[in-house]
PDB file of C-alpha atoms in Angstrom:
ATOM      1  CA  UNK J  14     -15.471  16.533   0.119  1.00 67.00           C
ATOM      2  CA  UNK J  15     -12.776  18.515  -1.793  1.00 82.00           C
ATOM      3  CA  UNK J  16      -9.273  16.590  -1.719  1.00 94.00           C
ATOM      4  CA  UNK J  17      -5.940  17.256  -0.760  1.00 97.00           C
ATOM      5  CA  UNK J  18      -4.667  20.324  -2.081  1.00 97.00           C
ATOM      6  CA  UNK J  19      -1.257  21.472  -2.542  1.00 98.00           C
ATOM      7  CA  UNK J  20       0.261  24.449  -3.818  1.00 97.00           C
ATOM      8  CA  UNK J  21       2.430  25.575  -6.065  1.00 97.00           C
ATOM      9  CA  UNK J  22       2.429  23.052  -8.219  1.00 97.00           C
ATOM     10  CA  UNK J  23       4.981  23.307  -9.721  1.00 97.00           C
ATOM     11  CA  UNK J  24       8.586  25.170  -9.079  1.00 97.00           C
ATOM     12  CA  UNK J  25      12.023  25.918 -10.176  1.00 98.00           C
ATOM     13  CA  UNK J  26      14.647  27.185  -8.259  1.00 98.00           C
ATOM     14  CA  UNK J  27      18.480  27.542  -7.955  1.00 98.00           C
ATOM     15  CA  UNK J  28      20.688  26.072  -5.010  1.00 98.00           C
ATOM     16  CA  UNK J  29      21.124  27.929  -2.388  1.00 98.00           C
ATOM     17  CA  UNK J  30      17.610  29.614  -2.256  1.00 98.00           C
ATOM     18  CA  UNK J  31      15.105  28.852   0.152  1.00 98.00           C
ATOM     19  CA  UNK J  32      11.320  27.333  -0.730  1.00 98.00           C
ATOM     20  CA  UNK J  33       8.070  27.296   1.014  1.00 98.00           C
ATOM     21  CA  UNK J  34       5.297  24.127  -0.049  1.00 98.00           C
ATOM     22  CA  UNK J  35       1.859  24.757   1.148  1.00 98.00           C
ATOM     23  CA  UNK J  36      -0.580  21.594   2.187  1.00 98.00           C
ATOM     24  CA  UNK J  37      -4.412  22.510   2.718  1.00 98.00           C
ATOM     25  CA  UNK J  38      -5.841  18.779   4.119  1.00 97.00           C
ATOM     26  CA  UNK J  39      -9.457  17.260   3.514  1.00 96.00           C
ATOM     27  CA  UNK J  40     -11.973  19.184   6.117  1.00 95.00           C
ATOM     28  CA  UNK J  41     -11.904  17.812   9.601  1.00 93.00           C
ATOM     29  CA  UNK J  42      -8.529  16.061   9.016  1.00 94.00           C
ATOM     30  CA  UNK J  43      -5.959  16.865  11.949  1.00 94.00           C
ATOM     31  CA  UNK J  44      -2.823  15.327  10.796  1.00 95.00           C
ATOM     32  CA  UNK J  45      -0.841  16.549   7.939  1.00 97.00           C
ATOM     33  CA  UNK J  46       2.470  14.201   7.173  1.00 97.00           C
ATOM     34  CA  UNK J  47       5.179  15.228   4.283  1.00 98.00           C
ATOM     35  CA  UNK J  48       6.666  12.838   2.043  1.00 98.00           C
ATOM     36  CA  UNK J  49       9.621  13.121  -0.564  1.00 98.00           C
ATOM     37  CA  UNK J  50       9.614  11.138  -3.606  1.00 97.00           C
ATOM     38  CA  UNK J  51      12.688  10.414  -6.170  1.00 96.00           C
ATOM     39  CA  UNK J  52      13.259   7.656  -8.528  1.00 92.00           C
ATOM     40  CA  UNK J  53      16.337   6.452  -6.130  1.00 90.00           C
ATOM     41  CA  UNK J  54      15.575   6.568  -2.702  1.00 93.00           C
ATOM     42  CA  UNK J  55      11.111   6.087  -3.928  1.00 94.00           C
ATOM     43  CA  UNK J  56       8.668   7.804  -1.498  1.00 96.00           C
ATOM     44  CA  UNK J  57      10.814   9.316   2.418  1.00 97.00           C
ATOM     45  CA  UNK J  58       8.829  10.263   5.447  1.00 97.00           C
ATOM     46  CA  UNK J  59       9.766  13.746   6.068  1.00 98.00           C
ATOM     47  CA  UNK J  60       7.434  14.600   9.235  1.00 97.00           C
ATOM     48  CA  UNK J  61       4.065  14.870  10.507  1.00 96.00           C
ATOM     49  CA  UNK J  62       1.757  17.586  12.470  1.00 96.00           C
ATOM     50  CA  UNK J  63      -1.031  16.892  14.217  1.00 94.00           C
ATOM     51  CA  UNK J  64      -3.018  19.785  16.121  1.00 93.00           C
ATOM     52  CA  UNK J  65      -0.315  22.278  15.010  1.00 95.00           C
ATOM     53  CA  UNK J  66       2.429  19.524  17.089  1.00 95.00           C
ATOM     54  CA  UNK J  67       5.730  17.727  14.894  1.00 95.00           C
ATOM     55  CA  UNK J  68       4.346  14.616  16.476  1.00 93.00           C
ATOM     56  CA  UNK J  69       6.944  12.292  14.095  1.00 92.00           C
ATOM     57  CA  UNK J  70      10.008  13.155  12.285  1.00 94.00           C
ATOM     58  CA  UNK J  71      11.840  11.477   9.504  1.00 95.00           C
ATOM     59  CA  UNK J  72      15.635  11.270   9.159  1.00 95.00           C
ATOM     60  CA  UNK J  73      15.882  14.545   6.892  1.00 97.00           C
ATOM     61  CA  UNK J  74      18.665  16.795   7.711  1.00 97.00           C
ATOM     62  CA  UNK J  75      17.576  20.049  10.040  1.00 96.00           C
ATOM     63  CA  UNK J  76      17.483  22.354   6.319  1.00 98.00           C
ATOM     64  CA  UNK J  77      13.933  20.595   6.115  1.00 98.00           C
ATOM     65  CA  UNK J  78      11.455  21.934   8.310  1.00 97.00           C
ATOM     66  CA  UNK J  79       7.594  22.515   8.544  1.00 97.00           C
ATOM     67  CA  UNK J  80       4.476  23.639  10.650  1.00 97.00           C
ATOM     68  CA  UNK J  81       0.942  23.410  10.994  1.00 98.00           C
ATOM     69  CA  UNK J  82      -1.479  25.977  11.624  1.00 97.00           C
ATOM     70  CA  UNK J  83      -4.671  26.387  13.715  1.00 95.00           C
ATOM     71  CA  UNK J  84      -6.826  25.136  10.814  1.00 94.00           C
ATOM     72  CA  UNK J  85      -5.048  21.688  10.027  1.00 95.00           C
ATOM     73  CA  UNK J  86      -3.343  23.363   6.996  1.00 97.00           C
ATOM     74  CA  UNK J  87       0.512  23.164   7.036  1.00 98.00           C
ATOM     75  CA  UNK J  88       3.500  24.542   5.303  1.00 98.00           C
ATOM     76  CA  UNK J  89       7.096  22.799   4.864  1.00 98.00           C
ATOM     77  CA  UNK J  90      10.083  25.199   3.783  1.00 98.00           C
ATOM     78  CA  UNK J  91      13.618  23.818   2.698  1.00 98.00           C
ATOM     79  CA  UNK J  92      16.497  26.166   2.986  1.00 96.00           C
ATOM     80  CA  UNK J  93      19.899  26.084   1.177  1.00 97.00           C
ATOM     81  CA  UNK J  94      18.553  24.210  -1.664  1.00 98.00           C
ATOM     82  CA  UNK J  95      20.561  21.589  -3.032  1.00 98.00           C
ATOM     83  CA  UNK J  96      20.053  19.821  -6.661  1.00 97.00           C
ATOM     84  CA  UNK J  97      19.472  16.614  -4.536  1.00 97.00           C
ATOM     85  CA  UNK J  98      16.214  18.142  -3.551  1.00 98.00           C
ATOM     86  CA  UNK J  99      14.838  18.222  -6.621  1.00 98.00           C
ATOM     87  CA  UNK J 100      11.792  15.873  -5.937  1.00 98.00           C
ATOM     88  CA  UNK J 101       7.995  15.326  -5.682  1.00 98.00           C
ATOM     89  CA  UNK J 102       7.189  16.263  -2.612  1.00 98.00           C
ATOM     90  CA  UNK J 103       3.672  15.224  -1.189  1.00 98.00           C
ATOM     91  CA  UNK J 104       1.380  16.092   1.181  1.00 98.00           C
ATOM     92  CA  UNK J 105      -1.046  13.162   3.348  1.00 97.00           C
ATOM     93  CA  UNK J 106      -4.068  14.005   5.233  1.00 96.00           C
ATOM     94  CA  UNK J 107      -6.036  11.884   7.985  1.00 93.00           C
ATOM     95  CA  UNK J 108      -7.965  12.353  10.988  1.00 90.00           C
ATOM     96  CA  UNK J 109      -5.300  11.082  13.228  1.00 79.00           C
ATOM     97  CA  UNK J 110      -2.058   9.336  11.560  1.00 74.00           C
ATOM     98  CA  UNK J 111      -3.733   5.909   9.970  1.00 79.00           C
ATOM     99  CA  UNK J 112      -5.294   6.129   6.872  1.00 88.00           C
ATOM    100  CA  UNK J 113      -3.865   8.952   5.033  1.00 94.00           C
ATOM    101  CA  UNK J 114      -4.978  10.670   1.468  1.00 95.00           C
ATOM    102  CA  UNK J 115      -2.622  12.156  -0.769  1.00 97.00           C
ATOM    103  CA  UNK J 116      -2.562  15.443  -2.658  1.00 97.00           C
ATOM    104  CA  UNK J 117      -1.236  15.582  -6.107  1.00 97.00           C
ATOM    105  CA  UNK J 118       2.279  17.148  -4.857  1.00 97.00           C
ATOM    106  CA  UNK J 119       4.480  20.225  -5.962  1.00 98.00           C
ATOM    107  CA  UNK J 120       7.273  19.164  -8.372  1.00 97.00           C
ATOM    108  CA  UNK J 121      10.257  20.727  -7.317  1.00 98.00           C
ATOM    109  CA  UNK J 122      13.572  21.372  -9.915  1.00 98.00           C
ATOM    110  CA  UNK J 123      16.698  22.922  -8.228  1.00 98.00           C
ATOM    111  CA  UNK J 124      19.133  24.346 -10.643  1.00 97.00           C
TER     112      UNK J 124
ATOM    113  CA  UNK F   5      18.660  -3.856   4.450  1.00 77.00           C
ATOM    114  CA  UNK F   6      15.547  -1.888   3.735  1.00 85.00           C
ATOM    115  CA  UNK F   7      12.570  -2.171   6.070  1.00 92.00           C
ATOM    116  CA  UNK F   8      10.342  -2.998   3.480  1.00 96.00           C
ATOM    117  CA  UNK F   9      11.102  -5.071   0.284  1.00 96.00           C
ATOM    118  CA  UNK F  10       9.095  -5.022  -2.700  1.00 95.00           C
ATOM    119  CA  UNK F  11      10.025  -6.093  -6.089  1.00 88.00           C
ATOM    120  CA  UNK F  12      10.128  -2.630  -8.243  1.00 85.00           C
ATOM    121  CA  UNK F  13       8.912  -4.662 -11.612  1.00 87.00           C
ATOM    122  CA  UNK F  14       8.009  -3.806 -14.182  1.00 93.00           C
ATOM    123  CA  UNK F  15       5.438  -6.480 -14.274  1.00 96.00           C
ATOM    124  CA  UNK F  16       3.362  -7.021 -17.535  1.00 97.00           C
ATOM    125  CA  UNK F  17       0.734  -9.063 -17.548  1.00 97.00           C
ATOM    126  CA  UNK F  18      -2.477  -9.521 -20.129  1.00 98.00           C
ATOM    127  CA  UNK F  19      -5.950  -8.221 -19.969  1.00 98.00           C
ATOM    128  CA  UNK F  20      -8.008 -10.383 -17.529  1.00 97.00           C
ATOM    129  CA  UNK F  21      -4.879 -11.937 -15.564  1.00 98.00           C
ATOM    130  CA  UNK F  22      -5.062 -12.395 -12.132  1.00 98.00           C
ATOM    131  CA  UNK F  23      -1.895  -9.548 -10.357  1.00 97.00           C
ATOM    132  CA  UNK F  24      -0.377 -10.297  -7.558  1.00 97.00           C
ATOM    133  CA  UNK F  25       1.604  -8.178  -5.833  1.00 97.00           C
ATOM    134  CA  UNK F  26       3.901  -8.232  -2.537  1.00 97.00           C
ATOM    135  CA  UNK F  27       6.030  -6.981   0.119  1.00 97.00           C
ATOM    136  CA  UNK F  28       7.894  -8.124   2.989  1.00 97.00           C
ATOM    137  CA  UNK F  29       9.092  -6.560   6.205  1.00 96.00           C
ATOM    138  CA  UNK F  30      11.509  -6.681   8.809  1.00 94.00           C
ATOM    139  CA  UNK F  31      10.148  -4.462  11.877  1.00 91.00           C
ATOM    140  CA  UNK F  32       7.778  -6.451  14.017  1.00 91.00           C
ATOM    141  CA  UNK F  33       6.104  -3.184  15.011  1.00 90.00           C
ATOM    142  CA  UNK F  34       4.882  -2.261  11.846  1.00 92.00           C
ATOM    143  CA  UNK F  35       0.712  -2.634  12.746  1.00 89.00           C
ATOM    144  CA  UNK F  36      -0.981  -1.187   9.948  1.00 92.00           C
ATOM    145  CA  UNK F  37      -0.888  -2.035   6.423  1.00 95.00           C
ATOM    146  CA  UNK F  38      -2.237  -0.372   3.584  1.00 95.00           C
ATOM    147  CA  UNK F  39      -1.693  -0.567  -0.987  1.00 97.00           C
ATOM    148  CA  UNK F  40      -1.583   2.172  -3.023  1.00 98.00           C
ATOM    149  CA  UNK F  41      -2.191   3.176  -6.229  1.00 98.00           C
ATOM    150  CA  UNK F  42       0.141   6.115  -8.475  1.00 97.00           C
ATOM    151  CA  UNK F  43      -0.340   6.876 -11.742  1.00 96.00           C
ATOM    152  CA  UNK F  44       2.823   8.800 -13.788  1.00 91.00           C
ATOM    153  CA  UNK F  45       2.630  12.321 -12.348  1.00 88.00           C
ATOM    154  CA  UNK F  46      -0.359  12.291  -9.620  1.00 92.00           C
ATOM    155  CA  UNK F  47      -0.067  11.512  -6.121  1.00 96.00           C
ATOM    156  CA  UNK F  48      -0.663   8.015  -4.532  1.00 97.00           C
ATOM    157  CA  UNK F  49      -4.221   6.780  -4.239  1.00 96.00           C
ATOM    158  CA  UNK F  50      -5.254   4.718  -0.983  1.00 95.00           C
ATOM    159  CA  UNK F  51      -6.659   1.329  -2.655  1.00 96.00           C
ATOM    160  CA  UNK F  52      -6.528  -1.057   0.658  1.00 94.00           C
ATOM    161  CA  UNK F  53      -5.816  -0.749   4.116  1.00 92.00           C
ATOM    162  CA  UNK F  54      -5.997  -3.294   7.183  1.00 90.00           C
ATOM    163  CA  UNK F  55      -4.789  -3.669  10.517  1.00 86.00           C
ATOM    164  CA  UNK F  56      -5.156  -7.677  10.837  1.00 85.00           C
ATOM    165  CA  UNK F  57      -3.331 -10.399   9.396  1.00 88.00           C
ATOM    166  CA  UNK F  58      -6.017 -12.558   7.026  1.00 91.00           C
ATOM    167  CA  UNK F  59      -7.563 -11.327   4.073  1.00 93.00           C
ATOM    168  CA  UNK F  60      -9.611  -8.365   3.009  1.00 94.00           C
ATOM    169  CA  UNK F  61     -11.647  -7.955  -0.168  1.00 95.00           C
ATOM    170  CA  UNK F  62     -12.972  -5.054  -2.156  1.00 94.00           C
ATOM    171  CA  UNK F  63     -14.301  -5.262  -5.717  1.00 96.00           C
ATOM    172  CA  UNK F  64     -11.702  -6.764  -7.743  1.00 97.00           C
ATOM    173  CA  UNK F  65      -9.204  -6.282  -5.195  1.00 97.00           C
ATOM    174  CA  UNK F  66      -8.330  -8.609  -1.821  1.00 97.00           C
ATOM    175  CA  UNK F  67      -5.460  -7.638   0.250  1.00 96.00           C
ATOM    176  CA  UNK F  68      -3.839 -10.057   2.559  1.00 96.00           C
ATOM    177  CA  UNK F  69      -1.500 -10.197   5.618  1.00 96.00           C
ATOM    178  CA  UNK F  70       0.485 -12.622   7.217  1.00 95.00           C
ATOM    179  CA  UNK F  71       2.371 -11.543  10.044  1.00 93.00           C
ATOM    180  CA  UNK F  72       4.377 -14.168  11.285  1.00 93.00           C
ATOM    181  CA  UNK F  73       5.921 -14.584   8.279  1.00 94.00           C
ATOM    182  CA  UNK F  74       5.781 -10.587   7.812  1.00 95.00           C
ATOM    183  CA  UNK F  75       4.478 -11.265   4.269  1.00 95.00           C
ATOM    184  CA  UNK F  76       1.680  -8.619   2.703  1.00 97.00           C
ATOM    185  CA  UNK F  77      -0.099  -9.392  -0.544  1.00 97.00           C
ATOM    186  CA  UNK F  78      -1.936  -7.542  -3.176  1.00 97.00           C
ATOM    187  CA  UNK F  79      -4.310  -9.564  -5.578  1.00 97.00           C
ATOM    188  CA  UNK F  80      -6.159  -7.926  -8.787  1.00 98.00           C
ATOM    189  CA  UNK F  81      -8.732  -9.910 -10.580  1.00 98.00           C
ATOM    190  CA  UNK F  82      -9.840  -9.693 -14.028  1.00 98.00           C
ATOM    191  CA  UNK F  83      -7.081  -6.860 -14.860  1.00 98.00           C
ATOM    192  CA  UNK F  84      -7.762  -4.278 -16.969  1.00 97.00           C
ATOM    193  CA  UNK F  85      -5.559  -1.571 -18.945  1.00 97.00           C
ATOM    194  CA  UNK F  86      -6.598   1.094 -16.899  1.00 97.00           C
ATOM    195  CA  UNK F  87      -4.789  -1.215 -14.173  1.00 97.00           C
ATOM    196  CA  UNK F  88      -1.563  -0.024 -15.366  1.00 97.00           C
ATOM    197  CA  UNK F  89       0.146   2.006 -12.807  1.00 97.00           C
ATOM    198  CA  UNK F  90       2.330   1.747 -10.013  1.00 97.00           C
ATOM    199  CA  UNK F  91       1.487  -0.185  -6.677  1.00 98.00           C
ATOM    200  CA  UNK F  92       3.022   0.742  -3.541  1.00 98.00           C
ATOM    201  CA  UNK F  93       2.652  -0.741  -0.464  1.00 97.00           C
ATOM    202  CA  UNK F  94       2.889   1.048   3.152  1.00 96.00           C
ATOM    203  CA  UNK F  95       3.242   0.171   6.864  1.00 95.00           C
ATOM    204  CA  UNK F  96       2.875   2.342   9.694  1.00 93.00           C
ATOM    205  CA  UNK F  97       5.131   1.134  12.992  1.00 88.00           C
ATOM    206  CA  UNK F  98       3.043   0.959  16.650  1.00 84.00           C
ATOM    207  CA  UNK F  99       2.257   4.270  18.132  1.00 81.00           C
ATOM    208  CA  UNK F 100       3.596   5.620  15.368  1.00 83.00           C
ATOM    209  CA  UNK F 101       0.654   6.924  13.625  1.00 79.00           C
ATOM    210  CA  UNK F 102       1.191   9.511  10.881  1.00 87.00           C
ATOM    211  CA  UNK F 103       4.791   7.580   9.543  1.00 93.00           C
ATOM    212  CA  UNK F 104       4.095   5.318   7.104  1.00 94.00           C
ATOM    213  CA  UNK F 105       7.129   3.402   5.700  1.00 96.00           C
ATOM    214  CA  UNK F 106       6.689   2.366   1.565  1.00 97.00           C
ATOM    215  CA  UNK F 107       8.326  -0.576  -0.775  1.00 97.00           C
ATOM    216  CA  UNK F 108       9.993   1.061  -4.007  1.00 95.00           C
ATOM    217  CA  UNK F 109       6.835   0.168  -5.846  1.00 96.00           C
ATOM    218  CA  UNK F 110       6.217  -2.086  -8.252  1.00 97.00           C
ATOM    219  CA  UNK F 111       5.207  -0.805 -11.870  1.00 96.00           C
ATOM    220  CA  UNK F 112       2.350  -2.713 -13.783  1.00 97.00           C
ATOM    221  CA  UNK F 113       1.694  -2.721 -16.924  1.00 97.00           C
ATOM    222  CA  UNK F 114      -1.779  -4.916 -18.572  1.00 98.00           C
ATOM    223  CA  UNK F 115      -1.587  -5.183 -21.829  1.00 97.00           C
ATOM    224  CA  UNK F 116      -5.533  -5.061 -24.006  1.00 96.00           C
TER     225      UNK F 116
END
């Protein structure tokens, strides 16, 4: 079974602008949850979708936002960039919440 | 206070040593437990995961739970330099599946 895949993988960008990460989950997994990771605050639940549903959110302010499409694969778009969202942010897969797989993330710089 | 403590490390230890690894937790909800794995630069690889306090072996590794004292364990035998990485562990709170709550990590290094 391919992995978790996420795209870009990389991305720089200047604050102020607006940026869309795209998740594509392992076949047959349903729930997609989003992570951010920094070297102060470690790895942050951002929110999960499951069946195209936010069924869980983290406490990220409303500039963070995602969704989830018909076939499991999900998006997550931060507007008004700000240079403390530079960040790895990852992607999880699982059938339904528990044991989730991680994709290699997108590396984001904000300028 | 954060909900889960885990010493960040680093941690350097010698080919062969027996790691051990561990977290504690505040929120009495938390129901699943899992360890992972992260190398510099990839994402975080699922190593162990259990739902039940006692212990749980696989290969070289054996996770273990105690929840009344809301204590989780990792153990690595016979350590070896490809070892080195960071190990994070993870919770998920009751009903609550999808939201899993990590330590900082702890960075490991074995030495050949």
């Amino acid at each position: 079974k391919a992995g978790v895949t996420q795209t870009p993988r990389y991305l720089i960008k200047t604050r102020g602008q607006q940026v869309t990460l795209s998740c594509s989950p392992i076949s047959g997994h349903r729930s997609v949850s989003w992570y951010q990771q920094t070297p102060g605050q470690g790895l942050q639940f951002l929110f999960e979708y499951f069946s195209e549903t936010q069924r869980n959110k983290g406490n990220f302010p409303g500039r963070f936002s995602g969704r989830q499409f018909s076939n499991s694969r999900s998006e997550m778009n931060v507007s008004t960039l700000e240079l403390g969202d530079s960040a790895l942010y990852l992607c999880a897969s699982s059938w339904a919440g528990e044991t989730q797989y991680f994709g290699p993330g997108t590396r984001l710089l904000v300028l | 206070q954060k909900e889960v403590e885990q010493d960040p490390g680093p941690l350097s230890v010698p080919e062969g040593a027996i790691v051990s690894l561990n977290c504690t937790y505040s929120n009495s909800a938390f129901q699943y437990f899992m360890w992972y794995r992260q190398y510099s630069r990839k994402g975080p690889e699922l190593l162990m995961y259990t739902y039940s306090s006692g212990n749980k072996e696989d290969g070289r590794f054996t996770a273990q739970v105690d929840k009344s004292s809301k204590y989780i364990s990792l153990f690595i035998r016979d350590s070896q330099p490809s070892d080195s990485a960071t190990y994070l562990c993870a919770m998920t709170p009751y009903n609550q599946g999808g939201k899993l709550i990590f330590g900082q990590g702890t960075e490991l290094s074995v030495k050949p």
